[in-house]
Every structure is written in structure tokens, then in C-alpha cells.
Coordinates of N, CA, C and O in Angstrom, one line a residue:
X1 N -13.0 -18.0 -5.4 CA -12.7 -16.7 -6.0 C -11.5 -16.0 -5.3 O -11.4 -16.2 -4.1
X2 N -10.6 -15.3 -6.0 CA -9.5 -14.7 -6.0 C -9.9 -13.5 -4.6 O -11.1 -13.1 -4.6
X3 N -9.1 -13.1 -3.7 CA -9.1 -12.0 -2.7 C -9.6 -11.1 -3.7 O -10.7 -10.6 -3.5
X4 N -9.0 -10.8 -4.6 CA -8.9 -9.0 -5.2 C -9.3 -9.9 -7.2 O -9.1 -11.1 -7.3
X5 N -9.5 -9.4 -7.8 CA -9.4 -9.2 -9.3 C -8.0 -9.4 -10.1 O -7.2 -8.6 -9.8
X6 N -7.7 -10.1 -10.9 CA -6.3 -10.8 -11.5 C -5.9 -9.1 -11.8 O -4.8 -8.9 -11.2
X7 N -6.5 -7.9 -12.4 CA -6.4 -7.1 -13.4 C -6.1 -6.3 -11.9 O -5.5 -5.2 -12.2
X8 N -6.2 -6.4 -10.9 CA -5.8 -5.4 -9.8 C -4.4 -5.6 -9.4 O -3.7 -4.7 -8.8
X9 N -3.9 -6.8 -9.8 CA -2.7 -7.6 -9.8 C -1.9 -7.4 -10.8 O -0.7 -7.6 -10.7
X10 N -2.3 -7.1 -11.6 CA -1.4 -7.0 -12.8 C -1.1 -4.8 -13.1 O 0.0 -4.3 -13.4
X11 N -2.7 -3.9 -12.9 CA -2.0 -2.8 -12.7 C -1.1 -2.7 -11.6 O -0.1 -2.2 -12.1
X12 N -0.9 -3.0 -10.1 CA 0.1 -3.1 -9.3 C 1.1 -3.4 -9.9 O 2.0 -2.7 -9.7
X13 N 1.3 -4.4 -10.9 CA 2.5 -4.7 -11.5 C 3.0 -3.9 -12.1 O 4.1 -3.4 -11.8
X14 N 2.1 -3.3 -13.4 CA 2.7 -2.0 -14.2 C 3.0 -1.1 -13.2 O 4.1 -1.4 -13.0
X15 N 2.8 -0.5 -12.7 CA 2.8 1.0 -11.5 C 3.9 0.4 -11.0 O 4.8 1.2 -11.3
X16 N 4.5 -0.8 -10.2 CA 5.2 -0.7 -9.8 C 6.6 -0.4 -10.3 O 7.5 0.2 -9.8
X17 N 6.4 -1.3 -11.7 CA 7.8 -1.0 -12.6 C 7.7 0.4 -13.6 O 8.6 0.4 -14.4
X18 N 6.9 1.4 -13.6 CA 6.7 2.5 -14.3 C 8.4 3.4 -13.4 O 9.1 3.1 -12.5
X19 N 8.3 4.5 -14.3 CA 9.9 5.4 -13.7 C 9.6 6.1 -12.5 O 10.3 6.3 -11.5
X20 N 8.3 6.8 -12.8 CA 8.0 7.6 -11.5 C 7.7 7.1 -10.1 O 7.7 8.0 -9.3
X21 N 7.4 6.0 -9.9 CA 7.0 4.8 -8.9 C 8.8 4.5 -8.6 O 9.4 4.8 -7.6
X22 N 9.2 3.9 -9.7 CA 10.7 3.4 -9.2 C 11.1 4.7 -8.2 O 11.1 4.8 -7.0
X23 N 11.4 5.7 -9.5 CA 12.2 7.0 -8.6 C 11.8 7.5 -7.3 O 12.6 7.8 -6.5
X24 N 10.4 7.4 -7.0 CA 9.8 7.9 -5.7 C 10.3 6.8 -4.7 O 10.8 7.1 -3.6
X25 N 10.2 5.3 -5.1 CA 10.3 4.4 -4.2 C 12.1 4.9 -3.9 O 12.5 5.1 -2.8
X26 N 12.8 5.0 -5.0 CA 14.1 4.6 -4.4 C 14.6 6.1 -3.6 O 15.6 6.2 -2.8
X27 N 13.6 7.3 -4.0 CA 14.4 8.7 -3.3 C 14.0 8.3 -1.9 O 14.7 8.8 -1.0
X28 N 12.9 7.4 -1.4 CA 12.0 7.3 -0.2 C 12.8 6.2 0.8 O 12.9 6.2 2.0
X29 N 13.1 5.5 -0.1 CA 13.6 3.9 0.9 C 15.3 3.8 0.6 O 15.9 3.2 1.4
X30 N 15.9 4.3 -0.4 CA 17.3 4.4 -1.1 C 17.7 2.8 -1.9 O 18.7 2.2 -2.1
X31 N 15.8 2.4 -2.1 CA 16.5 1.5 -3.4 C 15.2 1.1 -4.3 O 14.0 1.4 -4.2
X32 N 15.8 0.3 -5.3 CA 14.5 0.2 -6.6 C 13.3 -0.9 -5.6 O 13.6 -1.6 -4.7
X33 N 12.3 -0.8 -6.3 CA 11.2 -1.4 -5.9 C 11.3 -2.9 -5.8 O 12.1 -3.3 -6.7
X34 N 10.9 -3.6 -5.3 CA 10.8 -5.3 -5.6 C 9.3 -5.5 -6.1 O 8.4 -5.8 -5.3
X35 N 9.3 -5.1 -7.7 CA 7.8 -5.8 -8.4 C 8.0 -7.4 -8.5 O 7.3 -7.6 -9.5
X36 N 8.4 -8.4 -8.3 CA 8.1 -9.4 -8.9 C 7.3 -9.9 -8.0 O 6.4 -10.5 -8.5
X37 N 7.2 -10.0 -6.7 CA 5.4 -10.5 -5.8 C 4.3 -10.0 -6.6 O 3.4 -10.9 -6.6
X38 N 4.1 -8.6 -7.3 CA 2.9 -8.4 -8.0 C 3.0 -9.3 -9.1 O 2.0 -9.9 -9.4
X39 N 3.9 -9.5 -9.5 CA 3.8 -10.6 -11.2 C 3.7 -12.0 -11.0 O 3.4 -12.8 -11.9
X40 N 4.1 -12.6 -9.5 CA 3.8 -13.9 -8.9 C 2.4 -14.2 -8.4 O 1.8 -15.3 -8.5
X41 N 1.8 -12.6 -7.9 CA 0.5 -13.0 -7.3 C -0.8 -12.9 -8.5 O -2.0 -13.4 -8.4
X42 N -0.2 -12.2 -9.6 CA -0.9 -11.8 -10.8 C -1.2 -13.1 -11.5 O -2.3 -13.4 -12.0
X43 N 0.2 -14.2 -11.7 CA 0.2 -15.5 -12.4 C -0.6 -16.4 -11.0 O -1.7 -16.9 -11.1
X44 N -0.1 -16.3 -10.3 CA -1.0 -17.5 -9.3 C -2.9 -17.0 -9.1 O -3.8 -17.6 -8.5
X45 N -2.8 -16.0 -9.7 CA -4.5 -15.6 -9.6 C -4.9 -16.1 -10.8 O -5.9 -16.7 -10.6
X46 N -4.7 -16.1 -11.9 CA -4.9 -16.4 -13.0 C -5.0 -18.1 -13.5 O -5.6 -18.6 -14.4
X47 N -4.3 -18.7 -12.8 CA -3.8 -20.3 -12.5 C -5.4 -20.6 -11.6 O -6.4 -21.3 -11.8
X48 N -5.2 -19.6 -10.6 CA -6.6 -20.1 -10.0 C -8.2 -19.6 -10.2 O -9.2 -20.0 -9.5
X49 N -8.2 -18.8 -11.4 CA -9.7 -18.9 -11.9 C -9.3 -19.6 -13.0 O -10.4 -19.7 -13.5
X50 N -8.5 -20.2 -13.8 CA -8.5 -21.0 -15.1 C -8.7 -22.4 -14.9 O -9.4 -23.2 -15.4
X51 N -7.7 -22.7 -13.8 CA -7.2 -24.2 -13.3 C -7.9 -24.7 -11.9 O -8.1 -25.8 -11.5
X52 N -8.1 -23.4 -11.3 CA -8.4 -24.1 -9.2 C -7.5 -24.7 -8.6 O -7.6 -25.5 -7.7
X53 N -6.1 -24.1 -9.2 CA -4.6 -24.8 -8.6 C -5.1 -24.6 -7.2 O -5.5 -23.5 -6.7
X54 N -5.1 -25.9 -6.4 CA -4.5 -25.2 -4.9 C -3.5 -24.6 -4.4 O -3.5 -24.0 -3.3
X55 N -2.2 -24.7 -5.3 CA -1.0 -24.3 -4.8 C -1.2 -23.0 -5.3 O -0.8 -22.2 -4.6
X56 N -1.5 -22.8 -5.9 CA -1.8 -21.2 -6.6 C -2.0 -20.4 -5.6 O -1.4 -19.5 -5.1
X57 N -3.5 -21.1 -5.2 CA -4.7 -20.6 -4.5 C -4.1 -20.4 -2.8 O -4.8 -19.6 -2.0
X58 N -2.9 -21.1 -2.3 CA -2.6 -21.1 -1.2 C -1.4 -20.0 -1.3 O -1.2 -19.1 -0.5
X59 N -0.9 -20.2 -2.1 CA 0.4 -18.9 -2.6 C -0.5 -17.4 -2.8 O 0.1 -16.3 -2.6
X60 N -2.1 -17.3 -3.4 CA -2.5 -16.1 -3.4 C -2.6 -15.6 -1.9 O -2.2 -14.5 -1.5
X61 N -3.5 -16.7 -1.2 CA -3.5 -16.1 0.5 C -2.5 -15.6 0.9 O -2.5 -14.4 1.3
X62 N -1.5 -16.3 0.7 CA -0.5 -16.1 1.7 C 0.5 -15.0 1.4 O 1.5 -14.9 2.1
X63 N 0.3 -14.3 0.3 CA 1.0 -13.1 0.2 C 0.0 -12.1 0.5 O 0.4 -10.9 0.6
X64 N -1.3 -12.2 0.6 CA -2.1 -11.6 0.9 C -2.1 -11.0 2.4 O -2.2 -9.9 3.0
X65 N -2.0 -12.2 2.8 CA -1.6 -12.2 4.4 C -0.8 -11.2 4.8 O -0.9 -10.2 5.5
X66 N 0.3 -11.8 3.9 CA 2.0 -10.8 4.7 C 2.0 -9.7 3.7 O 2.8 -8.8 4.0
X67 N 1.3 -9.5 2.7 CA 0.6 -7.9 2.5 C -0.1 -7.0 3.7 O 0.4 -6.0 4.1
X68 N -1.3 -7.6 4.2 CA -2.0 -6.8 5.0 C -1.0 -6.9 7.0 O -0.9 -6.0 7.8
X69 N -0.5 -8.4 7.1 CA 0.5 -8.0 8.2 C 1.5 -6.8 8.2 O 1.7 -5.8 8.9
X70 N 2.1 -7.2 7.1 CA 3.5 -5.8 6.6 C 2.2 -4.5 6.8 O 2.9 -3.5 7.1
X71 N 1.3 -4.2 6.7 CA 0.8 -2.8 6.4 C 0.0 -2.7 7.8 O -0.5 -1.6 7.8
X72 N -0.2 -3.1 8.8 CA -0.3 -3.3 10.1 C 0.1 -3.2 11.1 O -0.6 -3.1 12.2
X73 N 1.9 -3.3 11.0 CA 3.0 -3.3 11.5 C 3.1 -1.9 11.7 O 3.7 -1.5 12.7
X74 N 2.7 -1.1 11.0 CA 3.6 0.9 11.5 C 2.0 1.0 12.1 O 0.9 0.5 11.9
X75 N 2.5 1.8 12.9 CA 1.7 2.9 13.8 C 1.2 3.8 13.1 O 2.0 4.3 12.4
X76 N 0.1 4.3 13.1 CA 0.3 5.6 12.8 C 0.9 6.7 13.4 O 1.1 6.7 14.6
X77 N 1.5 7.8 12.5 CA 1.9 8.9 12.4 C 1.3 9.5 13.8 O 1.9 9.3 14.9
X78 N 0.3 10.2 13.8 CA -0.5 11.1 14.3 C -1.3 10.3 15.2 O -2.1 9.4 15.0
X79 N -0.9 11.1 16.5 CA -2.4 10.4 17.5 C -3.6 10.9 17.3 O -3.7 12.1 17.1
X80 N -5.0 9.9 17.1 CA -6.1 11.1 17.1 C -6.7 11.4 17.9 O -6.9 10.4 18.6
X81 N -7.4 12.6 18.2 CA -7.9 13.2 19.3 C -9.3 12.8 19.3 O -9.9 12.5 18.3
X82 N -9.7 12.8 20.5 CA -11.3 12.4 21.0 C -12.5 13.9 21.1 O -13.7 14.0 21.1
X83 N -11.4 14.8 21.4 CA -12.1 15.7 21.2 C -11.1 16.7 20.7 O -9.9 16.6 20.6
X84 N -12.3 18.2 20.0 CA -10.9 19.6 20.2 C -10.2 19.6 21.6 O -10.4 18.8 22.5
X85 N -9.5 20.5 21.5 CA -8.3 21.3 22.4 C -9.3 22.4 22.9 O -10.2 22.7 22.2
X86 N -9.0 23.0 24.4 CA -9.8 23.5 24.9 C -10.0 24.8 24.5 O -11.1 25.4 24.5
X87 N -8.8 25.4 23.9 CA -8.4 26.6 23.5 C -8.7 26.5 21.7 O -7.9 27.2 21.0
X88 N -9.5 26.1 21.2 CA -9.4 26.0 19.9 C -10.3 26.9 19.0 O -10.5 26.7 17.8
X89 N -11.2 28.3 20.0 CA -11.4 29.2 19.2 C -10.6 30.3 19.5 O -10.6 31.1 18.5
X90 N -10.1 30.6 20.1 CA -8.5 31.5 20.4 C -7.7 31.5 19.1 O -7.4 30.6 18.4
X91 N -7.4 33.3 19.0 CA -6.8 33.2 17.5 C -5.2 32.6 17.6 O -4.8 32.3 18.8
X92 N -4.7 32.5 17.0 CA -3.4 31.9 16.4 C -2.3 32.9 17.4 O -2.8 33.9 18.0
X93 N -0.9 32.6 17.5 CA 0.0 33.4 17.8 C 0.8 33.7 17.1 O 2.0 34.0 17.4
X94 N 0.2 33.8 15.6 CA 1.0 34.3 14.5 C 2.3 35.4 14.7 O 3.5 35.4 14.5
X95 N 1.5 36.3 15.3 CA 2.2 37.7 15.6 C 3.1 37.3 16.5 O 4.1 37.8 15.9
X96 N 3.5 36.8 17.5 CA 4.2 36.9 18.8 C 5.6 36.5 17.7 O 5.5 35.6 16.8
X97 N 6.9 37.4 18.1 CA 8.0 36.5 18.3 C 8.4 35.0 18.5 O 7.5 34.4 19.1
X98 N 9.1 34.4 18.3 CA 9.7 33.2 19.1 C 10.3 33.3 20.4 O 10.8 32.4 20.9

């Protein structure tokens, strides 16, 4: 059985080539999206619940892989805290100057 559902593969595909997905990708990164891994991993899922290609089947992992590696790689943003801050019913310093 496939990681994910063919049809989870194939909306990724549409979304990725839709205008509003392009435009955000390219104001964000300064270029158009690369959809064709969703339409590769869409055909090689479909190859492997019809047929049981192994090559399919070894081409689905392995973009799967260097999907969840690539999304592993950043850090997060924000450290998270273990606890509040000591001062954290103290009102705001809205008022004060800079």
C-alpha cells in the first residue's frame, strides 16, 4: 500500500499549479513552483496499486523520504518555553516611551 492515497497526490498536484499557489510561491522564494514531483509521485502511486511495479514502488519511497528529510532540515522559528516568564502577570509597558 501506497505511503499517502494516489488522490492526495494528485490534489498536491492541482494546488501546486493553481495561480494563487504559483504567485505566493514565487513572491516567497522569487521563483515558480517545481509541480512535476507531485505528477511523478501521483503516476508512480497509481502504477503501484494497479501493477505492484517495484520501480514505482521504490520511486514512491524515495521521494517520500527526501520530502520529509527536506521538511526536517529548518529549525524552527521560535524557541519553546518550558515554562512562563517570571514576570508574566505584570501589566504590559504599553504606556512607557521608547
Amino acid at each position: 500500500q501506497p505511503p499517502r492515497p494516489c488522490e492526495d497526490y494528485w490534489w498536491e498536484w492541482k494546488h501546486c499549479r493553481g495561480l494563487r499557489h504559483a504567485f505566493h510561491h514565487y513572491y516567497a522564494h522569487g521563483e515558480l513552483p517545481a509541480c512535476g514531483r507531485w505528477r511523478d509521485d501521483y503516476e508512480a502511486c497509481r502504477a503501484w496499486e494497479k501493477g505492484r511495479a517495484a520501480a514505482a514502488q521504490e520511486a514512491l519511497c524515495k521521494s517520500e523520504r527526501a520530502r520529509v528529510t527536506e521538511k526536517q532540515k529548518y529549525a524552527p522559528v521560535w524557541t519553546l518555553r518550558k515554562s512562563p516568564p517570571p514576570d508574566w502577570y505584570l501589566p504590559l509597558d504599553q504606556d512607557k516611551p521608547n
